[in-house]
Amino acid sequence: MIFLEELDRKRAYIEVNLACRMEELKGKIPTPLFESMEYSLLAGGKRIRPMLLLEMAGSMEGSLPLALALEMIHTYSLIHDDLPAMDNDSMRRGKPTNHMVYGEQIAILAGDGLLNFAFETLLDGIPRSHADRYLAAMRIVAEAAGVQGMVGGQADDVQNEGNIQDIDTLESINKRKTGALIKASVMAGAIMANKTKEQLKYLEQYSENIGLVFQIVDDLLDITGDASRTGKETGNDSKNNKITYPGFYGLEKTVKIVDELYHQSLDCLHKSGISNDFLVELTGFICNRDY
Amino acid sequence: MIFLEELDRKRAYIEVNLACRMEELKGKIPTPLFESMEYSLLAGGKRIRPMLLLEMAGSMEGSLPLALALEMIHTYSLIHDDLPAMDNDSMRRGKPTNHMVYGEQIAILAGDGLLNFAFETLLDGIPRSHADRYLAAMRIVAEAAGVQGMVGGQADDVQNEGNIQDIDTLESINKRKTGALIKASVMAGAIMANKTKEQLKYLEQYSENIGLVFQIVDDLLDITGDASRTGKETGNDSKNNKITYPGFYGLEKTVKIVDELYHQSLDCLHKSGISNDFLVELTGFICNRDY
């Protein structure tokens, strides 16, 4: 299938560049810290966030550091989420989690280090020709990653564990914990590409939709997926008493919601006037990763 | 004493502005996360880093966000250092540590949040008139905070615990763990103030000296200080088998080293051509906080 080949090619491009960026640290930082950061950053993963950014922004100067920073921020959040004090997960992407291999101390510092390195990468990548747009994109990423976005969503998530409340709370948490950084990937790319206000409006809707659906599909895979394919333990959410979409709506209705969100996403993308076949297929991939 | 009054006034200025910056988050992020961040950020402390930056940079636009970001980065590092998996400290600045009050989960996220908020603060504060210098200062802060600086030093520190090696290792750890961010406070301020290459050379020596002495004095206070004044448990370093200067050289020689570094620091400051009486007194204060 051509899309999957294209997906692999683009994923490989992102991974090569992540590896090159890490290479710049080699020998300059403590070895266990380096290995721990590299272990999680190059542990596979779908690379959805950098891919969305690159599809939106194209190959203009500054796109790559933005894309790499998004993946570093995403990876740091996974390392900290998996910690014994947090979700206490032992497997991720088919491999033992960071702290299982390097211990809690190095895992905490590898997370801190990757978040900081994301900003160093961004600061190193400021282009001369369109610095204003780049700094605006950087601001979008920073806010999405922070306490008003991902960190805030995670804080609400750990506070609500085992205490299932209304669907609004669930949606509000997902929107920040997972949705914010996915939205930022699209919007930062769109700002870089100098899209019009009208286009940004539809892309905002598009990115909010796929951010939401991404989390719902993740919840579905936790129930229906098998560990050898998802790369992590399944059944974790119910084990941890985590509030999820399928837990609220049941499987059937949740699948229907995903389908609706998929069609809405395509509609928004179409209305935004962006014509990108790969992005259309990528949207389908995000909405139903069971390819 | 006039210096101490001036010190208090400047400290209060920094604290008011930290509080104002936090206020912008109020009601926008989960309450426990907000309270946890505010608890540690406004828990007192000497505010040495923002003070050094402001003395170097003066009151030009952009100085304040740089100063506030330095203190946020310093505070996040304290929260993560104190965690049970790290130093497992229960008291800090005369109060229970963050995780003792808010739990490990929120403490980890408050640290992540403060690091991220530091960069948001920096991005919000980019001045129109001298953006290049400001971004260069930002780059200095980011590198000092990261894996080549503070995080790297901390990683080496946790790896070396209980395994005392040579004095070079100790110095290399201190240089990054504590020294890097103090050096960055001075150098980022100096870049903002557009100091000459010759001046930067002496300020680099000055800031490395006071960064080193700062850690040594901290080690000394852990032995000679009393908990009611230092605000944290004393004797922690020997309890944790931490390598320290007094542990290597003994008290008497360590005090002598501090004295030498103090005089060298004043010499560098003088040679840099900066004439700032408060900064001279602040240097003395850093070298011997037993005022």
Coordinates of C-alpha atoms in Angstrom, one line a residue:
Chain A
M1 CA 0.0 0.0 0.0
I2 CA 1.5 3.3 -1.1
F3 CA 0.3 5.3 2.0
L4 CA 2.0 2.9 4.4
E5 CA 5.3 3.1 2.4
E6 CA 5.1 6.9 2.4
L7 CA 4.3 6.8 6.2
D8 CA 7.4 4.7 6.8
R9 CA 9.6 6.9 4.7
K10 CA 8.5 10.0 6.5
R11 CA 8.8 8.3 9.9
A12 CA 12.4 7.3 9.0
Y13 CA 13.2 10.9 8.0
I14 CA 12.0 12.1 11.4
E15 CA 13.9 9.4 13.2
V16 CA 17.2 10.0 11.4
N17 CA 16.9 13.7 12.3
L18 CA 16.1 12.9 15.9
A19 CA 19.2 10.6 16.0
C20 CA 21.4 13.3 14.4
R21 CA 20.2 15.9 17.0
M22 CA 21.0 13.5 19.8
E23 CA 24.4 12.8 18.3
E24 CA 25.3 16.4 19.0
L25 CA 25.1 15.6 22.7
K26 CA 27.2 12.5 22.5
G27 CA 30.3 12.6 24.8
K28 CA 29.1 16.0 26.1
I29 CA 26.7 14.7 28.8
P30 CA 26.8 11.8 31.3
T31 CA 26.5 8.5 29.5
P32 CA 23.6 7.0 31.4
L33 CA 21.6 10.2 30.8
F34 CA 22.5 10.2 27.1
E35 CA 21.5 6.5 26.8
S36 CA 18.3 7.0 28.7
M37 CA 17.2 9.9 26.6
E38 CA 18.1 8.1 23.4
Y39 CA 16.5 4.9 24.5
S40 CA 13.0 6.6 24.8
L41 CA 13.4 9.1 21.9
L42 CA 14.4 6.4 19.4
A43 CA 12.1 3.7 20.7
G44 CA 9.8 3.8 17.7
G45 CA 6.4 5.3 18.0
K46 CA 4.2 6.7 15.3
R47 CA 5.8 10.2 15.1
I48 CA 2.3 11.6 14.5
R49 CA 3.1 15.0 16.0
P50 CA 6.2 15.8 14.0
M51 CA 4.5 14.3 10.9
L52 CA 1.5 16.6 11.3
L53 CA 3.7 19.6 11.7
L54 CA 5.8 18.8 8.6
E55 CA 2.7 18.2 6.5
M56 CA 1.4 21.6 7.5
A57 CA 4.6 23.6 7.4
G58 CA 6.3 21.9 4.5
S59 CA 10.1 21.9 4.1
M60 CA 10.7 25.6 4.9
E61 CA 13.5 26.5 7.3
G62 CA 12.5 26.0 10.9
S63 CA 10.0 23.2 10.2
L64 CA 12.4 20.5 11.3
P65 CA 13.4 21.9 14.7
L66 CA 9.7 22.4 15.5
A67 CA 9.0 18.8 14.5
L68 CA 11.9 17.4 16.5
A69 CA 11.0 19.5 19.6
L70 CA 7.4 18.2 19.4
E71 CA 8.6 14.6 19.5
M72 CA 11.0 15.4 22.4
I73 CA 8.2 17.0 24.4
H74 CA 6.0 14.0 23.7
T75 CA 8.7 11.6 24.7
Y76 CA 9.6 13.4 28.0
S77 CA 5.9 13.3 28.9
L78 CA 5.8 9.5 28.3
I79 CA 8.8 8.9 30.5
H80 CA 7.4 10.9 33.4
D81 CA 3.9 9.4 32.9
D82 CA 5.3 5.9 33.2
L83 CA 7.2 6.6 36.5
P84 CA 6.3 4.4 39.5
A85 CA 4.8 7.5 41.2
M86 CA 2.6 8.2 38.2
D87 CA 1.1 5.4 36.1
N88 CA 3.7 2.8 37.1
D89 CA 3.9 1.2 33.7
S90 CA 6.6 -1.3 32.9
M91 CA 6.2 -1.6 29.1
R92 CA 6.0 1.0 26.4
R93 CA 6.3 0.5 22.6
G94 CA 7.2 -3.2 23.2
K95 CA 10.1 -2.4 25.4
P96 CA 10.6 -1.9 29.2
T97 CA 9.8 1.6 30.2
N98 CA 12.7 4.1 30.8
H99 CA 12.8 3.8 34.6
M100 CA 12.8 -0.1 34.4
V101 CA 16.0 0.1 32.4
Y102 CA 17.8 3.2 33.9
G103 CA 16.2 3.6 37.3
E104 CA 13.9 6.3 38.5
Q105 CA 16.5 9.0 39.1
I106 CA 17.9 8.9 35.6
A107 CA 14.4 8.6 34.1
I108 CA 13.2 11.7 35.9
L109 CA 16.3 13.6 34.7
A110 CA 16.0 12.2 31.2
G111 CA 12.5 13.6 31.0
D112 CA 13.6 16.9 32.4
G113 CA 16.5 16.8 29.9
L114 CA 14.3 16.1 26.9
L115 CA 11.9 18.9 27.7
N116 CA 14.8 21.3 28.1
F117 CA 16.5 20.0 25.0
A118 CA 13.3 20.6 23.0
F119 CA 13.6 24.3 23.8
E120 CA 17.3 24.3 23.1
T121 CA 16.5 22.7 19.7
L122 CA 13.9 25.4 19.1
L123 CA 16.2 28.2 20.1
D124 CA 19.0 26.8 17.8
G125 CA 16.6 26.6 14.9
I126 CA 15.3 30.2 14.7
P127 CA 15.4 31.0 11.0
R128 CA 16.6 34.5 9.8
S129 CA 14.0 34.9 7.1
H130 CA 10.7 34.3 9.0
A131 CA 11.7 34.5 12.7
D132 CA 8.4 36.1 13.7
R133 CA 6.2 33.3 12.4
Y134 CA 8.7 30.7 13.9
L135 CA 8.6 32.4 17.3
A136 CA 4.8 32.4 17.2
A137 CA 4.8 28.7 16.3
M138 CA 7.2 28.1 19.2
R139 CA 4.9 29.9 21.6
I140 CA 2.0 27.7 20.5
V141 CA 4.1 24.6 21.2
A142 CA 5.2 25.9 24.6
E143 CA 1.7 26.7 25.8
A144 CA 0.4 23.4 24.6
A145 CA 3.1 21.5 26.4
G146 CA 2.7 23.4 29.7
V147 CA 0.4 23.7 32.6
Q148 CA -2.5 25.1 30.5
G149 CA -2.1 22.2 28.2
M150 CA -0.5 18.8 28.6
V151 CA 0.9 19.1 32.1
G152 CA -2.4 20.5 33.3
G153 CA -4.3 17.7 31.7
Q154 CA -2.0 15.2 33.3
A155 CA -2.5 16.8 36.7
D156 CA -6.2 16.6 36.4
D157 CA -5.9 13.0 35.2
V158 CA -3.9 11.8 38.2
Q159 CA -6.3 13.7 40.6
N160 CA -9.3 12.1 39.1
E161 CA -8.1 8.5 39.0
G162 CA -10.5 6.0 40.3
N163 CA -13.1 8.8 40.7
I164 CA -15.0 8.7 37.5
Q165 CA -17.1 11.8 37.0
D166 CA -19.0 13.3 34.1
I167 CA -18.1 13.1 30.4
D168 CA -17.2 16.8 30.4
T169 CA -14.4 16.2 32.9
L170 CA -13.2 13.3 30.8
E171 CA -13.2 15.4 27.6
S172 CA -11.6 18.4 29.3
I173 CA -8.7 16.1 30.5
N174 CA -8.2 14.5 27.1
K175 CA -8.3 17.8 25.4
R176 CA -5.3 19.0 27.4
K177 CA -3.5 15.8 28.1
T178 CA -3.4 14.5 24.6
G179 CA -5.2 16.9 22.4
A180 CA -3.2 20.1 23.2
L181 CA 0.1 18.9 21.7
I182 CA -1.6 17.3 18.6
K183 CA -3.5 20.6 18.0
A184 CA -0.2 22.5 18.5
S185 CA 1.5 20.3 15.9
V186 CA -1.1 21.3 13.3
M187 CA -1.4 24.9 14.3
A188 CA 2.3 25.6 14.7
G189 CA 2.8 24.2 11.2
A190 CA -0.1 26.3 9.9
I191 CA 1.4 29.5 11.4
M192 CA 4.7 28.6 9.8
A193 CA 3.0 28.2 6.4
N194 CA 1.3 31.5 6.8
K195 CA -2.3 30.2 6.5
T196 CA -5.1 32.7 6.4
K197 CA -7.3 33.4 9.4
E198 CA -10.2 31.5 7.7
Q199 CA -7.9 28.5 7.1
L200 CA -6.7 28.6 10.7
K201 CA -10.2 28.5 11.9
Y202 CA -10.9 25.2 10.1
L203 CA -7.5 23.8 11.0
E204 CA -8.2 24.5 14.6
Q205 CA -11.4 22.4 14.4
Y206 CA -9.6 19.7 12.4
S207 CA -6.7 19.5 15.0
E208 CA -9.1 19.4 17.9
N209 CA -11.0 16.6 16.3
I210 CA -8.0 14.4 15.6
G211 CA -6.6 15.2 19.1
L212 CA -9.8 13.9 20.6
V213 CA -10.1 10.9 18.4
F214 CA -6.5 10.0 19.0
Q215 CA -7.1 9.6 22.7
I216 CA -10.4 7.7 22.1
V217 CA -8.6 5.2 19.7
D218 CA -5.9 4.8 22.3
D219 CA -8.5 3.9 24.9
L220 CA -10.1 1.5 22.5
L221 CA -6.8 -0.2 21.8
D222 CA -6.3 -0.7 25.5
I223 CA -9.4 -2.9 25.5
T224 CA -9.4 -4.5 22.0
G225 CA -5.7 -4.3 21.1
D226 CA -3.2 -7.0 21.8
A227 CA 0.0 -6.2 23.6
S228 CA 2.2 -7.6 20.8
R229 CA 0.8 -5.0 18.5
T230 CA 0.3 -2.0 20.7
G231 CA 3.6 -2.5 22.4
K232 CA 2.3 -1.9 25.8
E233 CA 0.3 -3.8 28.4
T234 CA -3.4 -3.7 27.6
G235 CA -6.2 -3.5 30.2
N236 CA -4.1 -0.9 32.0
D237 CA -6.9 1.7 32.1
S238 CA -9.4 -0.5 33.8
K239 CA -6.6 -1.8 36.1
N240 CA -5.9 1.8 37.1
N241 CA -9.6 2.7 37.2
K242 CA -8.9 5.3 34.6
I243 CA -11.9 7.0 33.1
T244 CA -12.2 6.3 29.4
Y245 CA -14.6 6.7 26.5
P246 CA -15.4 3.0 26.1
G247 CA -15.9 2.9 29.9
F248 CA -18.6 5.5 29.6
Y249 CA -20.3 4.8 26.3
G250 CA -19.5 1.1 25.7
L251 CA -17.5 -0.2 22.7
E252 CA -20.2 0.1 20.0
K253 CA -21.1 3.8 20.7
T254 CA -17.4 4.7 21.1
V255 CA -16.6 3.2 17.7
K256 CA -19.4 5.3 16.2
I257 CA -18.1 8.4 17.8
V258 CA -14.7 7.8 16.3
D259 CA -16.3 7.4 12.9
E260 CA -18.2 10.6 13.2
L261 CA -15.1 12.5 14.3
Y262 CA -13.2 11.0 11.4
H263 CA -15.7 12.4 8.9
Q264 CA -15.9 15.8 10.6
S265 CA -12.1 15.9 10.5
L266 CA -12.0 15.3 6.8
D267 CA -14.7 17.9 6.3
C268 CA -12.7 20.5 8.2
L269 CA -9.5 19.7 6.3
H270 CA -11.4 20.0 3.0
K271 CA -12.9 23.4 4.1
S272 CA -9.5 24.7 5.1
G273 CA -8.6 24.4 1.4
I274 CA -5.6 22.3 2.1
S275 CA -5.1 19.7 -0.6
N276 CA -2.8 17.0 0.7
D277 CA -3.6 13.4 -0.1
F278 CA -1.1 12.1 2.4
L279 CA -2.7 14.2 5.2
V280 CA -6.1 12.8 4.3
E281 CA -4.8 9.3 4.6
L282 CA -2.9 10.1 7.8
T283 CA -6.2 11.4 9.2
G284 CA -7.7 8.0 8.5
F285 CA -4.7 6.3 10.0
I286 CA -5.0 8.3 13.2
C287 CA -8.8 7.6 13.4
N288 CA -8.3 3.9 12.9
R289 CA -4.8 2.7 13.4
D290 CA -5.9 -0.9 12.7
Y291 CA -4.5 -0.8 9.1
Chain B
M1 CA 22.9 47.8 57.4
I2 CA 22.2 49.4 54.1
F3 CA 23.2 46.4 52.0
L4 CA 20.8 44.1 53.7
E5 CA 17.9 46.5 53.3
E6 CA 18.7 46.9 49.6
L7 CA 18.9 43.1 49.3
D8 CA 15.5 42.8 50.9
R9 CA 14.0 45.5 48.6
K10 CA 15.4 43.8 45.5
R11 CA 14.2 40.4 46.7
A12 CA 10.7 41.7 47.3
Y13 CA 10.7 43.2 43.8
I14 CA 11.5 39.8 42.3
E15 CA 8.9 38.0 44.5
V16 CA 6.1 40.4 43.6
N17 CA 6.8 39.8 40.0
L18 CA 6.9 36.1 40.4
A19 CA 3.6 36.3 42.2
C20 CA 2.1 38.5 39.4
R21 CA 3.3 36.0 36.8
M22 CA 1.8 33.1 38.6
E23 CA -1.5 35.1 39.0
E24 CA -1.8 34.9 35.2
L25 CA -2.3 31.2 35.6
K26 CA -4.9 31.4 38.4
G27 CA -8.2 29.7 37.5
K28 CA -6.7 28.5 34.2
I29 CA -5.0 25.4 35.5
P30 CA -5.9 22.7 38.0
T31 CA -5.9 24.1 41.6
P32 CA -3.5 21.5 43.2
L33 CA -1.0 22.1 40.4
F34 CA -1.3 25.9 40.7
E35 CA -0.9 25.7 44.5
S36 CA 2.0 23.3 44.3
M37 CA 3.9 25.5 41.8
E38 CA 3.1 28.6 43.9
Y39 CA 4.1 26.9 47.1
S40 CA 7.6 26.3 46.0
L41 CA 8.1 29.3 43.8
L42 CA 7.1 31.7 46.6
A43 CA 8.7 29.8 49.4
G44 CA 11.4 32.4 50.0
G45 CA 14.9 31.7 49.0
K46 CA 17.7 34.1 48.3
R47 CA 16.7 34.9 44.7
I48 CA 20.4 35.1 43.9
R49 CA 20.0 34.1 40.2
P50 CA 17.4 36.7 39.2
M51 CA 19.2 39.2 41.3
L52 CA 22.5 38.6 39.5
L53 CA 20.8 38.9 36.1
L54 CA 19.1 42.1 37.0
E55 CA 22.3 43.7 38.4
M56 CA 24.0 42.8 35.1
A57 CA 21.2 43.7 32.7
G58 CA 19.7 46.6 34.4
S59 CA 16.1 47.6 33.9
M60 CA 16.0 47.3 30.1
E61 CA 13.0 45.5 28.5
G62 CA 13.4 41.7 28.7
S63 CA 15.5 41.7 31.9
L64 CA 12.5 40.8 34.1
P65 CA 11.2 37.8 32.1
L66 CA 14.8 36.4 32.0
A67 CA 15.1 37.0 35.8
L68 CA 11.8 35.3 36.5
A69 CA 12.6 32.3 34.2
L70 CA 15.9 31.7 36.0
E71 CA 14.1 31.5 39.4
M72 CA 11.4 29.2 37.9
I73 CA 14.1 26.9 36.5
H74 CA 15.9 26.9 39.8
T75 CA 12.7 26.1 41.7
Y76 CA 11.7 23.2 39.4
S77 CA 15.1 21.7 39.9
L78 CA 14.7 21.9 43.7
I79 CA 11.3 20.2 43.6
H80 CA 12.6 17.3 41.4
D81 CA 15.9 17.1 43.5
D82 CA 13.9 16.7 46.7
L83 CA 11.7 13.8 45.3
P84 CA 11.8 10.5 47.2
A85 CA 13.5 8.8 44.2
M86 CA 16.1 11.6 44.2
D87 CA 17.5 13.1 47.5
N88 CA 14.3 12.2 49.4
D89 CA 14.4 15.5 51.4
S90 CA 11.5 16.4 53.7
M91 CA 12.4 20.1 54.5
R92 CA 13.4 23.0 52.2
R93 CA 13.5 26.6 53.2
G94 CA 12.0 25.9 56.6
K95 CA 8.9 24.2 55.1
P96 CA 8.0 20.7 54.1
T97 CA 9.2 19.9 50.6
N98 CA 6.7 20.0 47.7
H99 CA 6.0 16.3 47.5
M100 CA 5.4 16.1 51.3
V101 CA 2.6 18.6 50.9
Y102 CA 1.1 17.8 47.4
G103 CA 2.3 14.2 46.9
E104 CA 4.8 12.8 44.4
Q105 CA 2.5 13.0 41.3
I106 CA 1.7 16.7 41.6
A107 CA 5.3 17.5 42.6
I108 CA 6.7 15.9 39.5
L109 CA 4.1 17.8 37.4
A110 CA 4.7 21.1 39.2
G111 CA 8.4 20.7 38.4
D112 CA 7.7 19.9 34.7
G113 CA 5.2 22.8 34.7
L114 CA 7.6 25.3 36.1
L115 CA 10.3 24.4 33.6
N116 CA 7.9 24.8 30.8
F117 CA 6.4 28.0 32.3
A118 CA 9.9 29.4 32.4
F119 CA 10.2 29.1 28.6
E120 CA 6.6 30.4 28.2
T121 CA 7.6 33.4 30.3
L122 CA 10.7 33.9 28.1
L123 CA 8.8 33.6 24.9
D124 CA 6.2 36.1 26.1
G125 CA 8.9 38.6 27.0
I126 CA 10.8 38.9 23.7
P127 CA 11.4 42.7 23.3
R128 CA 11.0 44.3 19.9
S129 CA 14.0 46.6 20.2
H130 CA 16.8 44.1 21.0
A131 CA 15.4 40.7 20.2
D132 CA 18.7 39.3 19.0
R133 CA 20.5 39.9 22.3
Y134 CA 17.5 38.7 24.3
L135 CA 17.3 35.4 22.2
A136 CA 21.1 34.9 22.8
A137 CA 20.5 35.4 26.5
M138 CA 17.7 32.9 26.4
R139 CA 19.9 30.4 24.6
I140 CA 22.5 30.8 27.4
V141 CA 19.9 30.1 30.0
A142 CA 18.5 27.1 28.2
E143 CA 21.8 25.4 27.7
A144 CA 22.8 26.0 31.3
A145 CA 19.5 24.5 32.6
G146 CA 19.8 21.4 30.3
V147 CA 21.7 18.2 30.0
Q148 CA 25.0 20.0 29.3
G149 CA 24.4 22.0 32.4
M150 CA 22.3 21.6 35.5
V151 CA 20.4 18.3 34.5
G152 CA 23.7 16.7 33.4
G153 CA 25.4 17.7 36.7
Q154 CA 22.5 16.3 38.7
A155 CA 22.7 13.0 36.7
D156 CA 26.4 12.7 37.5
D157 CA 25.7 13.5 41.1
V158 CA 23.1 10.8 41.6
Q159 CA 25.3 8.3 39.8
N160 CA 28.3 9.1 42.0
E161 CA 26.5 9.1 45.3
G162 CA 28.3 7.1 48.0
N163 CA 31.2 6.5 45.6
I164 CA 33.6 9.4 46.3
Q165 CA 36.1 9.9 43.7
D166 CA 38.7 12.6 42.9
I167 CA 38.3 16.3 43.4
D168 CA 38.1 16.8 39.6
T169 CA 34.9 14.8 39.5
L170 CA 33.5 16.8 42.4
E171 CA 34.3 20.1 40.7
S172 CA 33.0 19.0 37.4
I173 CA 29.7 18.0 39.0
N174 CA 29.4 21.3 41.0
K175 CA 30.3 23.3 38.0
R176 CA 27.2 22.0 36.1
K177 CA 24.8 21.2 38.9
T178 CA 25.0 24.6 40.6
G179 CA 27.5 26.6 38.8
A180 CA 26.0 26.5 35.3
L181 CA 22.7 28.4 36.1
I182 CA 24.6 31.0 38.3
K183 CA 27.0 31.6 35.5
A184 CA 24.1 31.9 33.0
S185 CA 22.5 34.5 35.3
V186 CA 25.5 36.7 35.0
M187 CA 26.3 36.0 31.4
A188 CA 22.7 36.3 30.1
G189 CA 22.5 39.7 31.9
A190 CA 25.9 40.7 30.4
I191 CA 24.8 39.8 26.9
M192 CA 21.6 41.8 27.4
A193 CA 23.7 44.8 28.5
N194 CA 25.8 44.4 25.4
K195 CA 29.1 44.1 27.3
T196 CA 32.3 43.9 25.2
K197 CA 34.2 40.7 24.5
E198 CA 36.9 41.7 27.0
Q199 CA 34.3 42.4 29.7
L200 CA 32.5 39.1 29.0
K201 CA 35.9 37.3 29.5
Y202 CA 36.2 38.6 33.1
L203 CA 32.5 38.2 33.8
E204 CA 32.8 34.5 32.8
Q205 CA 35.6 34.0 35.3
Y206 CA 33.7 36.0 37.9
S207 CA 30.5 33.9 37.4
E208 CA 32.4 30.6 37.4
N209 CA 34.0 31.6 40.7
I210 CA 30.9 32.6 42.5
G211 CA 29.1 29.5 41.1
L212 CA 31.7 27.3 42.7
V213 CA 31.9 29.2 45.9
F214 CA 28.1 29.1 46.2
Q215 CA 28.1 25.3 46.2
I216 CA 31.0 25.1 48.7
V217 CA 29.3 27.5 51.1
D218 CA 26.2 25.4 50.8
D219 CA 28.2 22.3 51.7
L220 CA 29.8 24.2 54.6
L221 CA 26.3 25.3 55.9
D222 CA 25.2 21.6 55.8
I223 CA 27.9 20.9 58.4
T224 CA 28.1 24.2 60.4
G225 CA 24.7 25.7 59.8
D226 CA 21.7 25.1 62.1
A227 CA 18.4 23.9 60.6
S228 CA 16.4 26.9 61.9
R229 CA 18.6 29.2 59.9
T230 CA 19.3 27.3 56.7
G231 CA 15.7 26.1 56.6
K232 CA 16.6 22.6 55.7
E233 CA 17.9 19.5 57.5
T234 CA 21.6 19.7 58.1
G235 CA 24.0 16.8 58.0
N236 CA 22.2 15.5 54.9
D237 CA 25.3 15.3 52.8
S238 CA 27.1 13.0 55.1
K239 CA 23.8 11.1 55.6
N240 CA 23.5 10.6 51.9
N241 CA 27.3 9.9 51.5
K242 CA 27.5 12.9 49.2
I243 CA 30.9 14.0 48.1
T244 CA 31.5 17.6 49.3
Y245 CA 34.4 20.0 49.6
P246 CA 34.6 19.9 53.4
G247 CA 34.5 16.1 53.2
F248 CA 37.6 16.3 51.0
Y249 CA 39.6 19.2 52.4
G250 CA 38.4 19.4 55.9
L251 CA 36.7 22.5 57.3
E252 CA 39.7 24.8 57.7
K253 CA 41.1 24.4 54.2
T254 CA 37.6 24.7 52.8
V255 CA 37.0 28.0 54.5
K256 CA 40.4 29.2 53.1
I257 CA 39.4 28.2 49.6
V258 CA 36.2 30.2 49.9
D259 CA 38.1 33.2 51.0
E260 CA 40.5 32.9 48.0
L261 CA 37.6 32.5 45.6
Y262 CA 35.9 35.6 47.1
H263 CA 39.0 37.7 46.5
Q264 CA 39.4 36.3 43.0
S265 CA 35.8 37.1 42.2
L266 CA 36.1 40.7 43.3
D267 CA 39.3 41.0 41.2
C268 CA 37.4 39.7 38.1
L269 CA 34.5 42.0 38.7
H270 CA 36.9 44.9 39.1
K271 CA 38.8 44.0 35.9
S272 CA 35.5 43.7 34.0
G273 CA 35.1 47.4 34.6
I274 CA 31.7 47.1 36.1
S275 CA 31.2 49.5 38.9
N276 CA 28.3 48.3 41.0
D277 CA 28.6 48.6 44.8
F278 CA 25.6 46.4 45.4
L279 CA 27.1 43.7 43.2
V280 CA 30.3 43.8 45.2
E281 CA 28.4 43.4 48.5
L282 CA 26.3 40.7 46.9
T283 CA 29.4 38.8 46.0
G284 CA 30.5 39.0 49.6
F285 CA 27.1 37.8 50.7
I286 CA 27.3 34.8 48.3
C287 CA 30.8 33.9 49.6
N288 CA 29.8 34.1 53.2
R289 CA 26.1 34.1 53.8
D290 CA 26.6 34.2 57.6
Y291 CA 25.8 38.0 57.7

